[in-house]
Amino acid sequence: MSEHIDTLKDDIAFMRVLAQEGRRAPLLGGALLLAAGLLFSAATLVSWAMAAGLIVLPSFWSFGVWGVATIAFYGIFAALMVSWRRTAKPGATSAGNRAFRSAWSAGGWAMTAISLGSVLMAWRLHTWLVFAAFPTIILSIYGAAWMISATVSDRWWVRWVAAGCFIAAIGMALMPSYQAEYLAFAAALLLLMAAPGAALMREEPSDVV
């Protein structure tokens, strides 16, 4: 009986070590977050330039620019998926990285549903004001994904990124004009999406298994 108890204790200790190692594994996927931050901040700046009269384009390009950015993002996503499948990096299958991917995948689906729903609502109500809260919603989703990422990785700085997203989400509602909101949102995407994505890339191992 004591031998079975000792064996069970050893198994539990082994599983605990694996879990701790998984939490210390580098988070893989920073390149995709960097791409998203750069692309969508660029789209936001184009929208700002159109609103400020610096770029003269047909009105439908206010949304067309986001479509272009989205298509470019999915192109980069497809290319990165091919690369990741060919070069499996250490820690790719850890529990932390699986949770990290799930959090951002869920966030991506949520943002897609919100975007399409907002377009349909704007068309039905004949007003684009439904998009006024879009930056607040998007940054809140980012904050939730970063908070999950911080929990599964034990990285203290990721918690600050999550907090920054929530603070910025509230700040978006206090912007005095659409133009100011565009600029603030572009800055938030660079600071809270692109920059952390680049930081995660630097932590990724260069060797493959």
GROMACS .gro file of C-alpha atoms in nm:
model
  209
    1MET     CA    1   0.000   0.000   0.000
    2SER     CA    2   0.281   0.238   0.091
    3GLU     CA    3   0.449   0.164  -0.242
    4HIS     CA    4   0.133   0.270  -0.430
    5ILE     CA    5   0.115   0.592  -0.224
    6ASP     CA    6   0.480   0.665  -0.294
    7THR     CA    7   0.425   0.603  -0.666
    8LEU     CA    8   0.123   0.834  -0.666
    9LYS     CA    9   0.322   1.107  -0.491
   10ASP     CA   10   0.602   1.071  -0.747
   11ASP     CA   11   0.351   1.097  -1.034
   12ILE     CA   12   0.194   1.409  -0.883
   13ALA     CA   13   0.536   1.566  -0.831
   14PHE     CA   14   0.630   1.487  -1.191
   15MET     CA   15   0.309   1.643  -1.322
   16ARG     CA   16   0.370   1.951  -1.108
   17VAL     CA   17   0.717   1.991  -1.257
   18LEU     CA   18   0.575   1.959  -1.609
   19ALA     CA   19   0.313   2.222  -1.533
   20GLN     CA   20   0.573   2.462  -1.394
   21GLU     CA   21   0.797   2.409  -1.696
   22GLY     CA   22   0.500   2.472  -1.924
   23ARG     CA   23   0.428   2.804  -1.751
   24ARG     CA   24   0.792   2.906  -1.802
   25ALA     CA   25   0.788   2.811  -2.171
   26PRO     CA   26   0.815   3.112  -2.404
   27LEU     CA   27   0.487   3.225  -2.559
   28LEU     CA   28   0.496   3.161  -2.933
   29GLY     CA   29   0.299   3.382  -3.167
   30GLY     CA   30   0.444   3.725  -3.110
   31ALA     CA   31   0.495   3.773  -3.484
   32LEU     CA   32   0.122   3.750  -3.546
   33LEU     CA   33   0.045   4.004  -3.272
   34LEU     CA   34   0.313   4.235  -3.409
   35ALA     CA   35   0.162   4.210  -3.758
   36ALA     CA   36  -0.188   4.278  -3.626
   37GLY     CA   37  -0.073   4.583  -3.431
   38LEU     CA   38   0.114   4.732  -3.725
   39LEU     CA   39  -0.151   4.663  -3.988
   40PHE     CA   40  -0.451   4.784  -3.792
   41SER     CA   41  -0.272   5.087  -3.652
   42ALA     CA   42  -0.186   5.179  -4.012
   43ALA     CA   43  -0.552   5.137  -4.109
   44THR     CA   44  -0.651   5.358  -3.816
   45LEU     CA   45  -0.408   5.629  -3.924
   46VAL     CA   46  -0.548   5.621  -4.278
   47SER     CA   47  -0.897   5.660  -4.133
   48TRP     CA   48  -0.772   5.954  -3.926
   49ALA     CA   49  -0.613   6.116  -4.233
   50MET     CA   50  -0.941   6.079  -4.423
   51ALA     CA   51  -1.139   6.231  -4.135
   52ALA     CA   52  -0.891   6.520  -4.114
   53GLY     CA   53  -0.912   6.584  -4.487
   54LEU     CA   54  -0.547   6.498  -4.544
   55ILE     CA   55  -0.643   6.210  -4.776
   56VAL     CA   56  -0.934   6.246  -5.013
   57LEU     CA   57  -1.097   5.913  -5.094
   58PRO     CA   58  -1.454   5.796  -5.157
   59SER     CA   59  -1.646   5.750  -4.832
   60PHE     CA   60  -1.665   5.372  -4.864
   61TRP     CA   61  -1.289   5.359  -4.813
   62SER     CA   62  -1.351   5.442  -4.448
   63PHE     CA   63  -1.433   5.072  -4.420
   64GLY     CA   64  -1.246   4.951  -4.725
   65VAL     CA   65  -0.913   5.029  -4.561
   66TRP     CA   66  -1.005   4.794  -4.277
   67GLY     CA   67  -1.095   4.524  -4.528
   68VAL     CA   68  -0.753   4.561  -4.691
   69ALA     CA   69  -0.581   4.542  -4.353
   70THR     CA   70  -0.783   4.233  -4.260
   71ILE     CA   71  -0.700   4.055  -4.585
   72ALA     CA   72  -0.331   4.136  -4.539
   73PHE     CA   73  -0.345   4.008  -4.181
   74TYR     CA   74  -0.496   3.676  -4.283
   75GLY     CA   75  -0.233   3.643  -4.556
   76ILE     CA   76   0.041   3.686  -4.295
   77PHE     CA   77  -0.144   3.447  -4.065
   78ALA     CA   78  -0.153   3.178  -4.336
   79ALA     CA   79   0.218   3.222  -4.408
   80LEU     CA   80   0.307   3.201  -4.039
   81MET     CA   81   0.095   2.887  -3.995
   82VAL     CA   82   0.290   2.715  -4.271
   83SER     CA   83   0.618   2.824  -4.111
   84TRP     CA   84   0.514   2.708  -3.763
   85ARG     CA   85   0.413   2.365  -3.891
   86ARG     CA   86   0.747   2.320  -4.063
   87THR     CA   87   0.958   2.437  -3.768
   88ALA     CA   88   0.822   2.319  -3.434
   89LYS     CA   89   0.986   2.531  -3.166
   90PRO     CA   90   1.043   2.410  -2.807
   91GLY     CA   91   0.739   2.468  -2.591
   92ALA     CA   92   0.494   2.488  -2.882
   93THR     CA   93   0.279   2.210  -2.738
   94SER     CA   94   0.298   2.325  -2.375
   95ALA     CA   95  -0.023   2.392  -2.185
   96GLY     CA   96   0.066   2.760  -2.165
   97ASN     CA   97   0.101   2.797  -2.540
   98ARG     CA   98  -0.217   2.604  -2.607
   99ALA     CA   99  -0.407   2.836  -2.373
  100PHE     CA  100  -0.233   3.138  -2.530
  101ARG     CA  101  -0.343   3.035  -2.878
  102SER     CA  102  -0.696   2.960  -2.760
  103ALA     CA  103  -0.728   3.298  -2.590
  104TRP     CA  104  -0.624   3.493  -2.898
  105SER     CA  105  -0.820   3.270  -3.133
  106ALA     CA  106  -1.134   3.323  -2.927
  107GLY     CA  107  -1.065   3.697  -2.922
  108GLY     CA  108  -1.023   3.698  -3.298
  109TRP     CA  109  -1.354   3.522  -3.355
  110ALA     CA  110  -1.524   3.761  -3.113
  111MET     CA  111  -1.389   4.065  -3.297
  112THR     CA  112  -1.495   3.919  -3.632
  113ALA     CA  113  -1.848   3.861  -3.506
  114ILE     CA  114  -1.863   4.210  -3.353
  115SER     CA  115  -1.737   4.369  -3.675
  116LEU     CA  116  -1.988   4.191  -3.897
  117GLY     CA  117  -2.269   4.251  -3.649
  118SER     CA  118  -2.183   4.621  -3.632
  119VAL     CA  119  -2.188   4.652  -4.011
  120LEU     CA  120  -2.531   4.488  -4.026
  121MET     CA  121  -2.661   4.706  -3.744
  122ALA     CA  122  -2.528   5.021  -3.912
  123TRP     CA  123  -2.697   4.920  -4.237
  124ARG     CA  124  -3.026   4.842  -4.062
  125LEU     CA  125  -3.032   5.159  -3.851
  126HIS     CA  126  -2.884   5.380  -4.126
  127THR     CA  127  -2.617   5.520  -3.895
  128TRP     CA  128  -2.248   5.457  -3.849
  129LEU     CA  129  -2.256   5.573  -3.488
  130VAL     CA  130  -2.261   5.208  -3.382
  131PHE     CA  131  -1.888   5.206  -3.454
  132ALA     CA  132  -1.817   5.481  -3.202
  133ALA     CA  133  -1.758   5.225  -2.927
  134PHE     CA  134  -1.552   4.995  -3.151
  135PRO     CA  135  -1.208   5.090  -3.009
  136THR     CA  136  -1.335   5.041  -2.654
  137ILE     CA  137  -1.470   4.695  -2.740
  138ILE     CA  138  -1.158   4.585  -2.928
  139LEU     CA  139  -0.918   4.699  -2.656
  140SER     CA  140  -1.129   4.525  -2.392
  141ILE     CA  141  -1.100   4.198  -2.586
  142TYR     CA  142  -0.726   4.251  -2.616
  143GLY     CA  143  -0.708   4.307  -2.241
  144ALA     CA  144  -0.889   3.981  -2.170
  145ALA     CA  145  -0.657   3.787  -2.405
  146TRP     CA  146  -0.348   3.944  -2.249
  147MET     CA  147  -0.475   3.868  -1.899
  148ILE     CA  148  -0.516   3.500  -1.989
  149SER     CA  149  -0.171   3.506  -2.148
  150ALA     CA  150  -0.023   3.649  -1.829
  151THR     CA  151  -0.192   3.385  -1.614
  152VAL     CA  152  -0.068   3.089  -1.817
  153SER     CA  153   0.287   3.224  -1.857
  154ASP     CA  154   0.364   3.390  -1.521
  155ARG     CA  155   0.505   3.695  -1.702
  156TRP     CA  156   0.450   4.001  -1.485
  157TRP     CA  157   0.493   4.249  -1.770
  158VAL     CA  158   0.209   4.089  -1.965
  159ARG     CA  159  -0.022   4.177  -1.676
  160TRP     CA  160   0.071   4.541  -1.721
  161VAL     CA  161  -0.012   4.516  -2.090
  162ALA     CA  162  -0.353   4.374  -2.000
  163ALA     CA  163  -0.411   4.656  -1.751
  164GLY     CA  164  -0.305   4.907  -2.014
  165CYS     CA  165  -0.562   4.769  -2.256
  166PHE     CA  166  -0.844   4.809  -2.003
  167ILE     CA  167  -0.735   5.162  -1.914
  168ALA     CA  168  -0.705   5.256  -2.281
  169ALA     CA  169  -1.047   5.103  -2.351
  170ILE     CA  170  -1.205   5.339  -2.099
  171GLY     CA  171  -0.995   5.629  -2.226
  172MET     CA  172  -1.133   5.585  -2.578
  173ALA     CA  173  -1.476   5.688  -2.452
  174LEU     CA  174  -1.332   6.016  -2.323
  175MET     CA  175  -1.181   6.132  -2.652
  176PRO     CA  176  -1.316   6.474  -2.754
  177SER     CA  177  -1.355   6.390  -3.125
  178TYR     CA  178  -1.337   6.109  -3.380
  179GLN     CA  179  -1.000   6.235  -3.499
  180ALA     CA  180  -0.857   6.224  -3.148
  181GLU     CA  181  -1.003   5.877  -3.100
  182TYR     CA  182  -0.838   5.755  -3.420
  183LEU     CA  183  -0.499   5.880  -3.308
  184ALA     CA  184  -0.538   5.738  -2.957
  185PHE     CA  185  -0.650   5.402  -3.094
  186ALA     CA  186  -0.355   5.385  -3.336
  187ALA     CA  187  -0.117   5.460  -3.048
  188ALA     CA  188  -0.284   5.194  -2.831
  189LEU     CA  189  -0.247   4.934  -3.106
  190LEU     CA  190   0.123   5.009  -3.138
  191LEU     CA  191   0.192   5.016  -2.763
  192LEU     CA  192  -0.039   4.735  -2.648
  193MET     CA  193  -0.029   4.499  -2.946
  194ALA     CA  194   0.269   4.553  -3.175
  195ALA     CA  195   0.528   4.630  -2.905
  196PRO     CA  196   0.435   4.334  -2.677
  197GLY     CA  197   0.428   4.110  -2.985
  198ALA     CA  198   0.783   4.216  -3.069
  199ALA     CA  199   0.886   4.151  -2.706
  200LEU     CA  200   0.745   3.799  -2.724
  201MET     CA  201   0.934   3.738  -3.048
  202ARG     CA  202   1.261   3.822  -2.875
  203GLU     CA  203   1.186   3.558  -2.610
  204GLU     CA  204   1.120   3.283  -2.864
  205PRO     CA  205   1.389   3.010  -2.897
  206SER     CA  206   1.568   3.008  -3.230
  207ASP     CA  207   1.639   2.632  -3.235
  208VAL     CA  208   1.383   2.377  -3.350
  209VAL     CA  209   1.290   2.027  -3.232
   0.00000   0.00000   0.00000
